[in-house]
């Protein structure tokens, strides 16, 4: 279904932005909420919040970037190995193709026919093995890197939203009230778009993001209150 | 290659523990390091750290749990649709199979033969469409849930390691020294195991985790120092 793929590709950037933002809203929001229950000084809360945003976005962005690199290296080394195997042990590789189709109930003669035709073109043969034997698809060269950086940066933007109210008040309690109202609303909106761009049911998708954020904040609040009191 | 799959499955739990722990080490470590540059009171740092660990583990655990549920629902609904399509528009579905094999250079007669044999057994036909047309594999019923909870809990355990030193000193600077030494060491060890269980090159995998953690902490430290000073 090439149309669907096309569609997904065109919204990759938006998907990454929405994922990064809805994740970014969650943890800094919960951290600030938790600290509000134990610490009155909003200056400390914003410092902690900014440290968290930097830490989280680097872990997410750089972590994703390195994972993307690893995926590319893995694909390249498996591709090399498959080419070598097709060259050195073609009969073994042919048996592996037969096994794939045997599992779907195809007759021995059909299996042989497929193998004979497929093995005529070495590139297509290897491509087939990569995809259907190993389940590997060629990673887009810069896609993983761009995706990781987009998610990391969107995490920063998302994380600033729940923190902003604390910059405009000296009372942590007031900051929390505004932060919770704004963030719950944003979690719902971004959860809605996250569901839309990742193809989930909209309302339940929006609620999942909202509930995760609210529960994380409530739990952080209660535990921080308990240990500090 | 059933052996490889077997191998991966048997270490799923360990993989999740190692992933959760190496991620858990990163953000709380960087958060505490960042706060150490701006705040002298270790009580505040540990409160913030605990709030972060709770927030992060819920976001990761609950987020992963809900994502797993979504994946299961998605698979179930696509499976239902594929069964309906095979029933209602079998010719269209047969054409789709032919297209898959046409792309690998198989002749029209082979395509027809494959389709005829494959479509004899409706279950195997649908299974084939799910896997090779849609690229979907059946999610393990409780696997995603268990995985998310294991990662979330391991995040807690990993997060406690960089925080512990701050409990035993009143000086944030001393806490940071011990925390950084212990955590960098742990990041390397868990990064090594993460590489091992996820099948990456060991040394570069270990270094990736270590460098991500160290950079996140350094960046959080510098920015928190700059905004507070």
Short mmCIF file of C-alpha atoms in Angstrom, two decimals:
data_model
loop_
_atom_site.label_atom_id
_atom_site.label_comp_id
_atom_site.label_asym_id
_atom_site.label_seq_id
_atom_site.Cartn_x
_atom_site.Cartn_y
_atom_site.Cartn_z
CA UNK A 1 0.00 0.00 0.00
CA UNK A 2 2.24 2.82 -1.24
CA UNK A 3 -0.33 5.55 -0.50
CA UNK A 4 -0.25 4.86 3.21
CA UNK A 5 3.54 4.88 3.30
CA UNK A 6 3.57 8.15 1.39
CA UNK A 7 1.16 9.61 3.88
CA UNK A 8 3.20 8.46 6.87
CA UNK A 9 6.41 9.86 5.42
CA UNK A 10 4.97 13.29 4.80
CA UNK A 11 3.96 13.63 8.44
CA UNK A 12 7.11 12.14 10.00
CA UNK A 13 8.25 15.53 11.16
CA UNK A 14 4.90 16.41 12.69
CA UNK A 15 4.71 12.98 14.33
CA UNK A 16 8.10 13.53 15.94
CA UNK A 17 7.19 17.02 17.13
CA UNK A 18 3.96 15.80 18.70
CA UNK A 19 5.61 12.78 20.34
CA UNK A 20 8.43 14.91 21.75
CA UNK A 21 6.05 17.58 23.00
CA UNK A 22 3.60 15.25 24.71
CA UNK A 23 6.50 13.41 26.39
CA UNK A 24 8.16 16.70 27.29
CA UNK A 25 4.98 17.93 28.92
CA UNK A 26 4.77 14.86 31.16
CA UNK A 27 8.00 14.54 33.15
CA UNK A 28 8.89 18.23 33.78
CA UNK A 29 5.23 18.81 34.75
CA UNK A 30 5.32 15.93 37.26
CA UNK A 31 8.73 16.97 38.58
CA UNK A 32 7.58 20.54 39.22
CA UNK A 33 4.33 19.31 40.78
CA UNK A 34 6.27 16.97 43.05
CA UNK A 35 8.64 19.73 44.13
CA UNK A 36 5.74 22.12 44.78
CA UNK A 37 4.52 19.86 47.55
CA UNK A 38 7.84 20.05 49.38
CA UNK A 39 9.51 23.32 48.38
CA UNK A 40 7.99 26.83 48.48
CA UNK A 41 10.69 28.62 46.47
CA UNK A 42 9.72 28.71 42.79
CA UNK A 43 13.32 29.62 41.86
CA UNK A 44 14.45 26.16 42.92
CA UNK A 45 11.58 24.54 41.04
CA UNK A 46 12.43 26.31 37.79
CA UNK A 47 16.13 25.45 38.18
CA UNK A 48 15.27 21.79 38.70
CA UNK A 49 12.82 21.93 35.80
CA UNK A 50 15.37 23.36 33.41
CA UNK A 51 17.98 20.81 34.51
CA UNK A 52 15.44 18.06 33.85
CA UNK A 53 14.51 19.42 30.42
CA UNK A 54 18.17 19.52 29.40
CA UNK A 55 18.88 16.07 30.81
CA UNK A 56 15.74 14.54 29.30
CA UNK A 57 16.15 16.07 25.88
CA UNK A 58 19.81 15.05 25.61
CA UNK A 59 19.02 11.51 26.81
CA UNK A 60 16.17 11.33 24.29
CA UNK A 61 17.79 13.19 21.39
CA UNK A 62 21.36 11.88 21.69
CA UNK A 63 20.12 8.45 22.79
CA UNK A 64 17.85 8.27 19.75
CA UNK A 65 20.59 9.55 17.46
CA UNK A 66 23.01 6.86 18.63
CA UNK A 67 20.31 4.17 18.44
CA UNK A 68 19.63 5.26 14.85
CA UNK A 69 23.33 4.97 14.00
CA UNK A 70 23.41 1.50 15.53
CA UNK A 71 20.41 0.43 13.49
CA UNK A 72 22.11 1.60 10.29
CA UNK A 73 25.35 -0.23 11.18
CA UNK A 74 23.39 -3.35 12.03
CA UNK A 75 21.55 -3.27 8.70
CA UNK A 76 24.78 -2.68 6.76
CA UNK A 77 26.58 -5.57 8.47
CA UNK A 78 23.63 -7.96 8.00
CA UNK A 79 23.41 -6.95 4.35
CA UNK A 80 27.09 -7.72 3.87
CA UNK A 81 26.66 -11.07 5.58
CA UNK A 82 23.62 -11.94 3.44
CA UNK A 83 25.54 -11.13 0.25
CA UNK A 84 28.39 -13.32 1.45
CA UNK A 85 26.08 -16.20 2.33
CA UNK A 86 24.27 -16.01 -1.00
CA UNK A 87 27.71 -16.25 -2.63
CA UNK A 88 29.24 -18.92 -0.41
CA UNK A 89 26.32 -21.12 0.70
CA UNK A 90 23.61 -20.50 -1.90
CA UNK A 91 21.95 -23.87 -1.25
CA UNK A 92 21.49 -23.10 2.47
CA UNK A 93 19.98 -19.74 1.63
CA UNK A 94 17.66 -21.39 -0.89
CA UNK A 95 16.52 -23.84 1.78
CA UNK A 96 15.74 -20.90 4.08
CA UNK A 97 13.47 -19.36 1.45
CA UNK A 98 11.72 -22.67 0.98
CA UNK A 99 11.14 -22.91 4.72
CA UNK A 100 9.44 -19.49 4.74
CA UNK A 101 6.93 -20.61 2.14
CA UNK A 102 6.57 -24.13 3.54
CA UNK A 103 5.27 -22.51 6.72
CA UNK A 104 2.41 -21.02 4.68
CA UNK A 105 1.48 -24.39 3.21
CA UNK A 106 2.97 -23.97 -0.26
CA UNK A 107 3.83 -27.17 -2.10
CA UNK A 108 7.41 -28.33 -2.62
CA UNK A 109 7.22 -27.66 -6.35
CA UNK A 110 6.05 -24.08 -5.79
CA UNK A 111 8.80 -23.53 -3.24
CA UNK A 112 11.38 -24.68 -5.76
CA UNK A 113 9.91 -22.50 -8.49
CA UNK A 114 9.97 -19.40 -6.27
CA UNK A 115 13.55 -20.07 -5.21
CA UNK A 116 14.72 -20.58 -8.78
CA UNK A 117 13.18 -17.32 -9.99
CA UNK A 118 14.18 -15.32 -6.94
CA UNK A 119 17.80 -16.45 -7.03
CA UNK A 120 18.29 -15.27 -10.60
CA UNK A 121 18.82 -11.68 -9.47
CA UNK A 122 21.28 -11.56 -6.58
CA UNK A 123 20.27 -8.07 -5.42
CA UNK A 124 16.60 -8.90 -5.26
CA UNK A 125 17.39 -12.22 -3.63
CA UNK A 126 19.37 -10.53 -0.86
CA UNK A 127 16.70 -7.84 -0.53
CA UNK A 128 14.10 -10.57 -0.09
CA UNK A 129 16.18 -12.37 2.57
CA UNK A 130 16.75 -9.14 4.47
CA UNK A 131 13.09 -8.29 4.55
CA UNK A 132 11.37 -11.66 4.90
CA UNK A 133 13.93 -13.86 6.57
CA UNK A 134 15.49 -11.33 8.92
CA UNK A 135 12.57 -8.89 9.07
CA UNK A 136 14.90 -5.93 8.45
CA UNK A 137 14.00 -2.87 6.43
CA UNK A 138 16.64 -0.49 5.18
CA UNK A 139 16.78 2.44 7.60
CA UNK A 140 16.50 5.85 5.97
CA UNK A 141 20.01 7.27 6.08
CA UNK A 142 19.25 10.49 7.94
CA UNK A 143 15.75 9.71 9.08
CA UNK A 144 16.65 8.26 12.51
CA UNK A 145 19.02 11.10 13.26
CA UNK A 146 16.60 13.80 12.22
CA UNK A 147 13.80 12.08 14.09
CA UNK A 148 15.82 11.85 17.31
CA UNK A 149 16.83 15.50 17.16
CA UNK A 150 13.28 16.64 16.37
CA UNK A 151 11.91 14.63 19.30
CA UNK A 152 14.64 15.96 21.60
CA UNK A 153 13.99 19.60 20.64
CA UNK A 154 10.23 19.17 20.89
CA UNK A 155 10.77 17.73 24.35
CA UNK A 156 12.38 21.06 25.30
CA UNK A 157 9.46 23.07 23.93
CA UNK A 158 6.93 20.76 25.57
CA UNK A 159 8.82 20.89 28.87
CA UNK A 160 8.83 24.68 29.01
CA UNK A 161 5.01 24.82 29.05
CA UNK A 162 4.47 23.32 32.54
CA UNK A 163 7.44 25.29 33.89
CA UNK A 164 6.42 28.75 32.63
CA UNK A 165 3.83 29.51 35.34
CA UNK A 166 6.49 29.07 38.07
CA UNK A 167 8.53 31.89 36.55
CA UNK A 168 5.70 34.37 37.15
CA UNK A 169 4.91 33.70 40.79
CA UNK A 170 6.81 33.32 44.06
CA UNK A 171 4.24 30.88 45.41
CA UNK A 172 4.81 27.27 44.42
CA UNK A 173 1.17 26.51 45.19
CA UNK A 174 -0.05 29.17 42.76
CA UNK A 175 2.46 28.04 40.16
CA UNK A 176 1.20 24.49 40.49
CA UNK A 177 -2.45 25.52 40.03
CA UNK A 178 -1.76 27.36 36.78
CA UNK A 179 0.78 24.76 35.60
CA UNK A 180 -1.63 21.87 36.22
CA UNK A 181 -4.52 23.60 34.42
CA UNK A 182 -2.46 24.58 31.39
CA UNK A 183 -0.56 21.29 31.18
CA UNK A 184 -3.58 18.99 31.49
CA UNK A 185 -5.20 20.95 28.67
CA UNK A 186 -2.03 20.74 26.56
CA UNK A 187 -1.60 17.02 27.31
CA UNK A 188 -5.09 16.43 26.00
CA UNK A 189 -4.53 18.51 22.86
CA UNK A 190 -1.11 16.96 22.10
CA UNK A 191 -2.42 13.51 23.03
CA UNK A 192 -5.17 14.07 20.49
CA UNK A 193 -2.68 14.99 17.76
CA UNK A 194 -0.35 12.17 18.82
CA UNK A 195 -3.25 9.74 18.35
CA UNK A 196 -4.07 11.34 15.01
CA UNK A 197 -0.54 11.15 13.59
CA UNK A 198 0.16 7.67 14.95
CA UNK A 199 -3.20 6.36 13.72
CA UNK A 200 -4.82 5.57 17.08
CA UNK A 201 -8.42 6.16 18.16
CA UNK A 202 -8.48 9.89 18.91
CA UNK A 203 -10.32 10.21 22.20
CA UNK A 204 -8.78 7.20 23.91
CA UNK A 205 -5.35 8.24 22.60
CA UNK A 206 -5.78 11.74 24.01
CA UNK A 207 -6.97 10.34 27.33
CA UNK A 208 -4.01 7.95 27.59
CA UNK A 209 -1.52 10.82 27.33
CA UNK A 210 -3.53 13.00 29.71
CA UNK A 211 -3.98 10.28 32.33
CA UNK A 212 -0.30 9.27 32.20
CA UNK A 213 0.73 12.90 32.79
CA UNK A 214 -1.82 13.49 35.54
CA UNK A 215 -0.96 10.27 37.36
CA UNK A 216 2.77 10.93 37.15
CA UNK A 217 2.25 14.41 38.62
CA UNK A 218 -0.11 13.17 41.35
CA UNK A 219 2.27 10.38 42.37
CA UNK A 220 5.30 12.70 42.39
CA UNK A 221 3.33 15.24 44.46
CA UNK A 222 2.21 12.68 47.04
CA UNK A 223 5.58 10.97 47.46
CA UNK A 224 7.56 14.22 47.64
CA UNK A 225 5.05 15.52 50.19
CA UNK A 226 5.42 12.35 52.21
CA UNK A 227 9.21 12.23 52.26
CA UNK A 228 9.58 15.93 52.98
CA UNK A 229 6.93 15.99 55.72
CA UNK B 1 16.28 -18.37 12.11
CA UNK B 2 14.28 -19.75 15.05
CA UNK B 3 17.37 -20.10 17.28
CA UNK B 4 17.99 -16.37 17.29
CA UNK B 5 14.36 -15.61 18.12
CA UNK B 6 14.47 -18.16 20.92
CA UNK B 7 17.59 -16.56 22.26
CA UNK B 8 16.07 -13.08 22.22
CA UNK B 9 12.91 -14.25 23.94
CA UNK B 10 14.72 -15.95 26.79
CA UNK B 11 16.49 -12.73 27.70
CA UNK B 12 13.54 -10.35 27.27
CA UNK B 13 13.31 -9.77 31.00
CA UNK B 14 17.02 -9.10 31.36
CA UNK B 15 16.96 -6.83 28.31
CA UNK B 16 14.16 -4.77 29.86
CA UNK B 17 15.93 -4.54 33.22
CA UNK B 18 19.15 -3.37 31.59
CA UNK B 19 17.37 -0.84 29.34
CA UNK B 20 15.36 0.56 32.26
CA UNK B 21 18.39 0.76 34.49
CA UNK B 22 20.70 2.46 32.00
CA UNK B 23 17.95 4.99 31.16
CA UNK B 24 17.17 5.44 34.86
CA UNK B 25 20.81 6.17 35.59
CA UNK B 26 20.96 8.94 32.97
CA UNK B 27 18.24 11.50 33.73
CA UNK B 28 18.20 11.48 37.56
CA UNK B 29 22.01 11.64 37.48
CA UNK B 30 21.97 14.67 35.18
CA UNK B 31 19.17 16.33 37.13
CA UNK B 32 21.06 15.98 40.42
CA UNK B 33 24.29 17.15 38.78
CA UNK B 34 22.50 20.18 37.37
CA UNK B 35 20.97 21.07 40.71
CA UNK B 36 24.33 20.65 42.47
CA UNK B 37 25.69 23.57 40.50
CA UNK B 38 22.94 25.90 41.72
CA UNK B 39 21.73 24.56 45.09
CA UNK B 40 23.83 23.63 48.10
CA UNK B 41 21.13 21.83 50.10
CA UNK B 42 21.26 18.09 49.36
CA UNK B 43 17.77 17.64 50.87
CA UNK B 44 16.30 19.60 47.96
CA UNK B 45 18.35 17.61 45.45
CA UNK B 46 17.14 14.27 46.80
CA UNK B 47 13.52 15.50 46.86
CA UNK B 48 13.79 16.61 43.24
CA UNK B 49 15.54 13.36 42.32
CA UNK B 50 12.83 11.23 43.88
CA UNK B 51 10.10 13.29 42.20
CA UNK B 52 11.91 12.78 38.87
CA UNK B 53 12.29 9.04 39.38
CA UNK B 54 8.58 8.69 40.12
CA UNK B 55 7.58 10.91 37.21
CA UNK B 56 9.97 9.22 34.79
CA UNK B 57 9.10 5.67 35.78
CA UNK B 58 5.35 6.30 35.55
CA UNK B 59 5.73 8.07 32.20
CA UNK B 60 7.86 5.17 30.95
CA UNK B 61 6.01 2.28 32.60
CA UNK B 62 2.43 3.50 32.19
CA UNK B 63 3.23 5.06 28.81
CA UNK B 64 4.72 1.78 27.63
CA UNK B 65 1.81 -0.21 29.06
CA UNK B 66 -0.73 1.93 27.19
CA UNK B 67 1.32 1.85 24.00
CA UNK B 68 1.40 -1.95 24.26
CA UNK B 69 -2.38 -2.06 24.63
CA UNK B 70 -2.75 0.18 21.59
CA UNK B 71 -0.47 -2.08 19.55
CA UNK B 72 -2.60 -5.11 20.47
CA UNK B 73 -5.83 -3.31 19.56
CA UNK B 74 -4.30 -2.17 16.28
CA UNK B 75 -3.23 -5.71 15.40
CA UNK B 76 -6.65 -7.13 16.31
CA UNK B 77 -8.52 -4.56 14.22
CA UNK B 78 -6.20 -5.00 11.20
CA UNK B 79 -6.60 -8.79 11.51
CA UNK B 80 -10.37 -8.43 11.48
CA UNK B 81 -10.19 -6.14 8.44
CA UNK B 82 -7.86 -8.53 6.59
CA UNK B 83 -10.28 -11.46 7.22
CA UNK B 84 -13.15 -9.33 5.95
CA UNK B 85 -11.24 -8.26 2.84
CA UNK B 86 -10.19 -11.83 2.05
CA UNK B 87 -13.88 -12.72 2.29
CA UNK B 88 -15.34 -9.75 0.43
CA UNK B 89 -12.70 -8.72 -2.13
CA UNK B 90 -10.53 -11.84 -2.56
CA UNK B 91 -9.42 -10.78 -6.05
CA UNK B 92 -8.04 -7.47 -4.78
CA UNK B 93 -6.17 -9.29 -2.03
CA UNK B 94 -4.78 -11.77 -4.53
CA UNK B 95 -3.54 -8.89 -6.67
CA UNK B 96 -1.77 -7.46 -3.64
CA UNK B 97 0.11 -10.72 -3.10
CA UNK B 98 1.10 -10.78 -6.75
CA UNK B 99 2.46 -7.23 -6.46
CA UNK B 100 4.68 -8.25 -3.55
CA UNK B 101 6.32 -10.97 -5.64
CA UNK B 102 6.32 -8.95 -8.86
CA UNK B 103 8.57 -6.48 -7.05
CA UNK B 104 11.13 -9.28 -6.59
CA UNK B 105 11.07 -10.13 -10.30
CA UNK B 106 8.96 -13.30 -10.16
CA UNK B 107 7.17 -14.23 -13.36
CA UNK B 108 3.40 -13.80 -13.76
CA UNK B 109 2.87 -17.56 -13.79
CA UNK B 110 4.77 -18.01 -10.52
CA UNK B 111 2.80 -15.19 -8.95
CA UNK B 112 -0.44 -16.89 -9.91
CA UNK B 113 0.76 -20.24 -8.60
CA UNK B 114 1.77 -18.77 -5.23
CA UNK B 115 -1.54 -16.96 -4.90
CA UNK B 116 -3.58 -20.04 -5.71
CA UNK B 117 -1.78 -22.20 -3.17
CA UNK B 118 -1.68 -19.52 -0.50
CA UNK B 119 -5.37 -18.70 -0.78
CA UNK B 120 -6.43 -22.30 -0.15
CA UNK B 121 -6.05 -21.88 3.60
CA UNK B 122 -7.75 -18.68 4.75
CA UNK B 123 -5.90 -18.48 8.07
CA UNK B 124 -2.48 -18.82 6.49
CA UNK B 125 -3.49 -16.40 3.76
CA UNK B 126 -4.46 -13.74 6.29
CA UNK B 127 -1.34 -14.48 8.35
CA UNK B 128 0.74 -13.93 5.22
CA UNK B 129 -1.00 -10.63 4.40
CA UNK B 130 -0.55 -9.38 7.97
CA UNK B 131 3.14 -10.14 7.98
CA UNK B 132 4.25 -9.39 4.43
CA UNK B 133 1.75 -6.84 3.16
CA UNK B 134 1.23 -4.87 6.35
CA UNK B 135 4.48 -5.77 8.10
CA UNK B 136 2.65 -6.56 11.33
CA UNK B 137 3.61 -9.31 13.75
CA UNK B 138 1.20 -10.54 16.39
CA UNK B 139 2.10 -8.81 19.66
CA UNK B 140 2.59 -11.15 22.60
CA UNK B 141 -0.51 -10.74 24.74
CA UNK B 142 1.16 -9.77 28.01
CA UNK B 143 4.62 -9.16 26.70
CA UNK B 144 4.26 -5.40 26.12
CA UNK B 145 2.66 -4.86 29.51
CA UNK B 146 5.24 -6.89 31.37
CA UNK B 147 8.02 -5.21 29.42
CA UNK B 148 6.76 -1.70 30.21
CA UNK B 149 6.42 -2.45 33.91
CA UNK B 150 9.85 -4.09 34.07
CA UNK B 151 11.45 -1.10 32.35
CA UNK B 152 9.56 1.33 34.63
CA UNK B 153 10.66 -0.48 37.81
CA UNK B 154 14.23 -0.85 36.59
CA UNK B 155 14.22 2.89 35.92
CA UNK B 156 13.50 3.38 39.65
CA UNK B 157 16.36 1.10 40.68
CA UNK B 158 18.72 2.73 38.18
CA UNK B 159 17.64 6.21 39.29
CA UNK B 160 18.37 5.54 42.95
CA UNK B 161 22.07 4.85 42.24
CA UNK B 162 23.10 8.43 41.27
CA UNK B 163 20.90 9.85 44.06
CA UNK B 164 22.21 7.72 46.93
CA UNK B 165 25.43 9.71 47.56
CA UNK B 166 23.39 12.89 48.18
CA UNK B 167 21.62 11.20 51.10
CA UNK B 168 24.90 10.75 52.94
CA UNK B 169 26.32 14.25 52.72
CA UNK B 170 25.16 17.81 53.34
CA UNK B 171 27.46 19.16 50.64
CA UNK B 172 26.05 19.08 47.13
CA UNK B 173 29.57 19.33 45.72
CA UNK B 174 30.69 16.22 47.62
CA UNK B 175 27.51 14.40 46.65
CA UNK B 176 28.16 15.23 43.02
CA UNK B 177 31.74 13.92 43.13
CA UNK B 178 30.71 10.54 44.49
CA UNK B 179 27.55 10.41 42.34
CA UNK B 180 29.45 11.16 39.14
CA UNK B 181 32.16 8.56 39.86
CA UNK B 182 29.69 5.81 40.75
CA UNK B 183 27.23 6.63 37.97
CA UNK B 184 29.77 6.88 35.15
CA UNK B 185 31.06 3.48 36.20
CA UNK B 186 27.52 2.05 36.34
CA UNK B 187 26.60 3.64 32.98
CA UNK B 188 29.56 1.88 31.42
CA UNK B 189 28.70 -1.48 33.02
CA UNK B 190 24.97 -1.27 32.15
CA UNK B 191 25.79 0.12 28.71
CA UNK B 192 27.98 -2.93 28.18
CA UNK B 193 25.17 -5.29 29.18
CA UNK B 194 22.66 -3.26 27.16
CA UNK B 195 24.87 -3.73 24.10
CA UNK B 196 25.21 -7.42 24.90
CA UNK B 197 21.48 -8.10 25.26
CA UNK B 198 20.48 -5.91 22.31
CA UNK B 199 23.17 -7.42 20.10
CA UNK B 200 25.34 -4.34 19.54
CA UNK B 201 29.14 -4.09 19.49
CA UNK B 202 30.04 -4.19 23.18
CA UNK B 203 32.57 -1.42 23.63
CA UNK B 204 30.91 1.15 21.39
CA UNK B 205 27.51 0.30 22.93
CA UNK B 206 28.90 0.83 26.43
CA UNK B 207 30.53 4.09 25.38
CA UNK B 208 27.30 5.38 23.79
CA UNK B 209 25.38 4.98 27.06
CA UNK B 210 28.24 6.44 29.11
CA UNK B 211 28.74 9.44 26.84
CA UNK B 212 25.02 10.21 26.67
CA UNK B 213 24.81 10.18 30.47
CA UNK B 214 27.96 12.24 30.95
CA UNK B 215 26.96 14.83 28.34
CA UNK B 216 23.46 15.16 29.78
CA UNK B 217 24.92 15.73 33.25
CA UNK B 218 27.54 18.20 32.01
CA UNK B 219 24.97 20.18 30.02
CA UNK B 220 22.51 20.26 32.92
CA UNK B 221 25.30 21.36 35.27
CA UNK B 222 26.48 24.18 33.01
CA UNK B 223 23.03 25.55 32.18
CA UNK B 224 21.77 25.38 35.78
CA UNK B 225 24.98 27.11 36.89
CA UNK B 226 24.50 29.81 34.28
CA UNK B 227 20.83 30.56 35.01
CA UNK B 228 21.31 30.53 38.78
CA UNK B 229 24.44 32.66 38.74
#
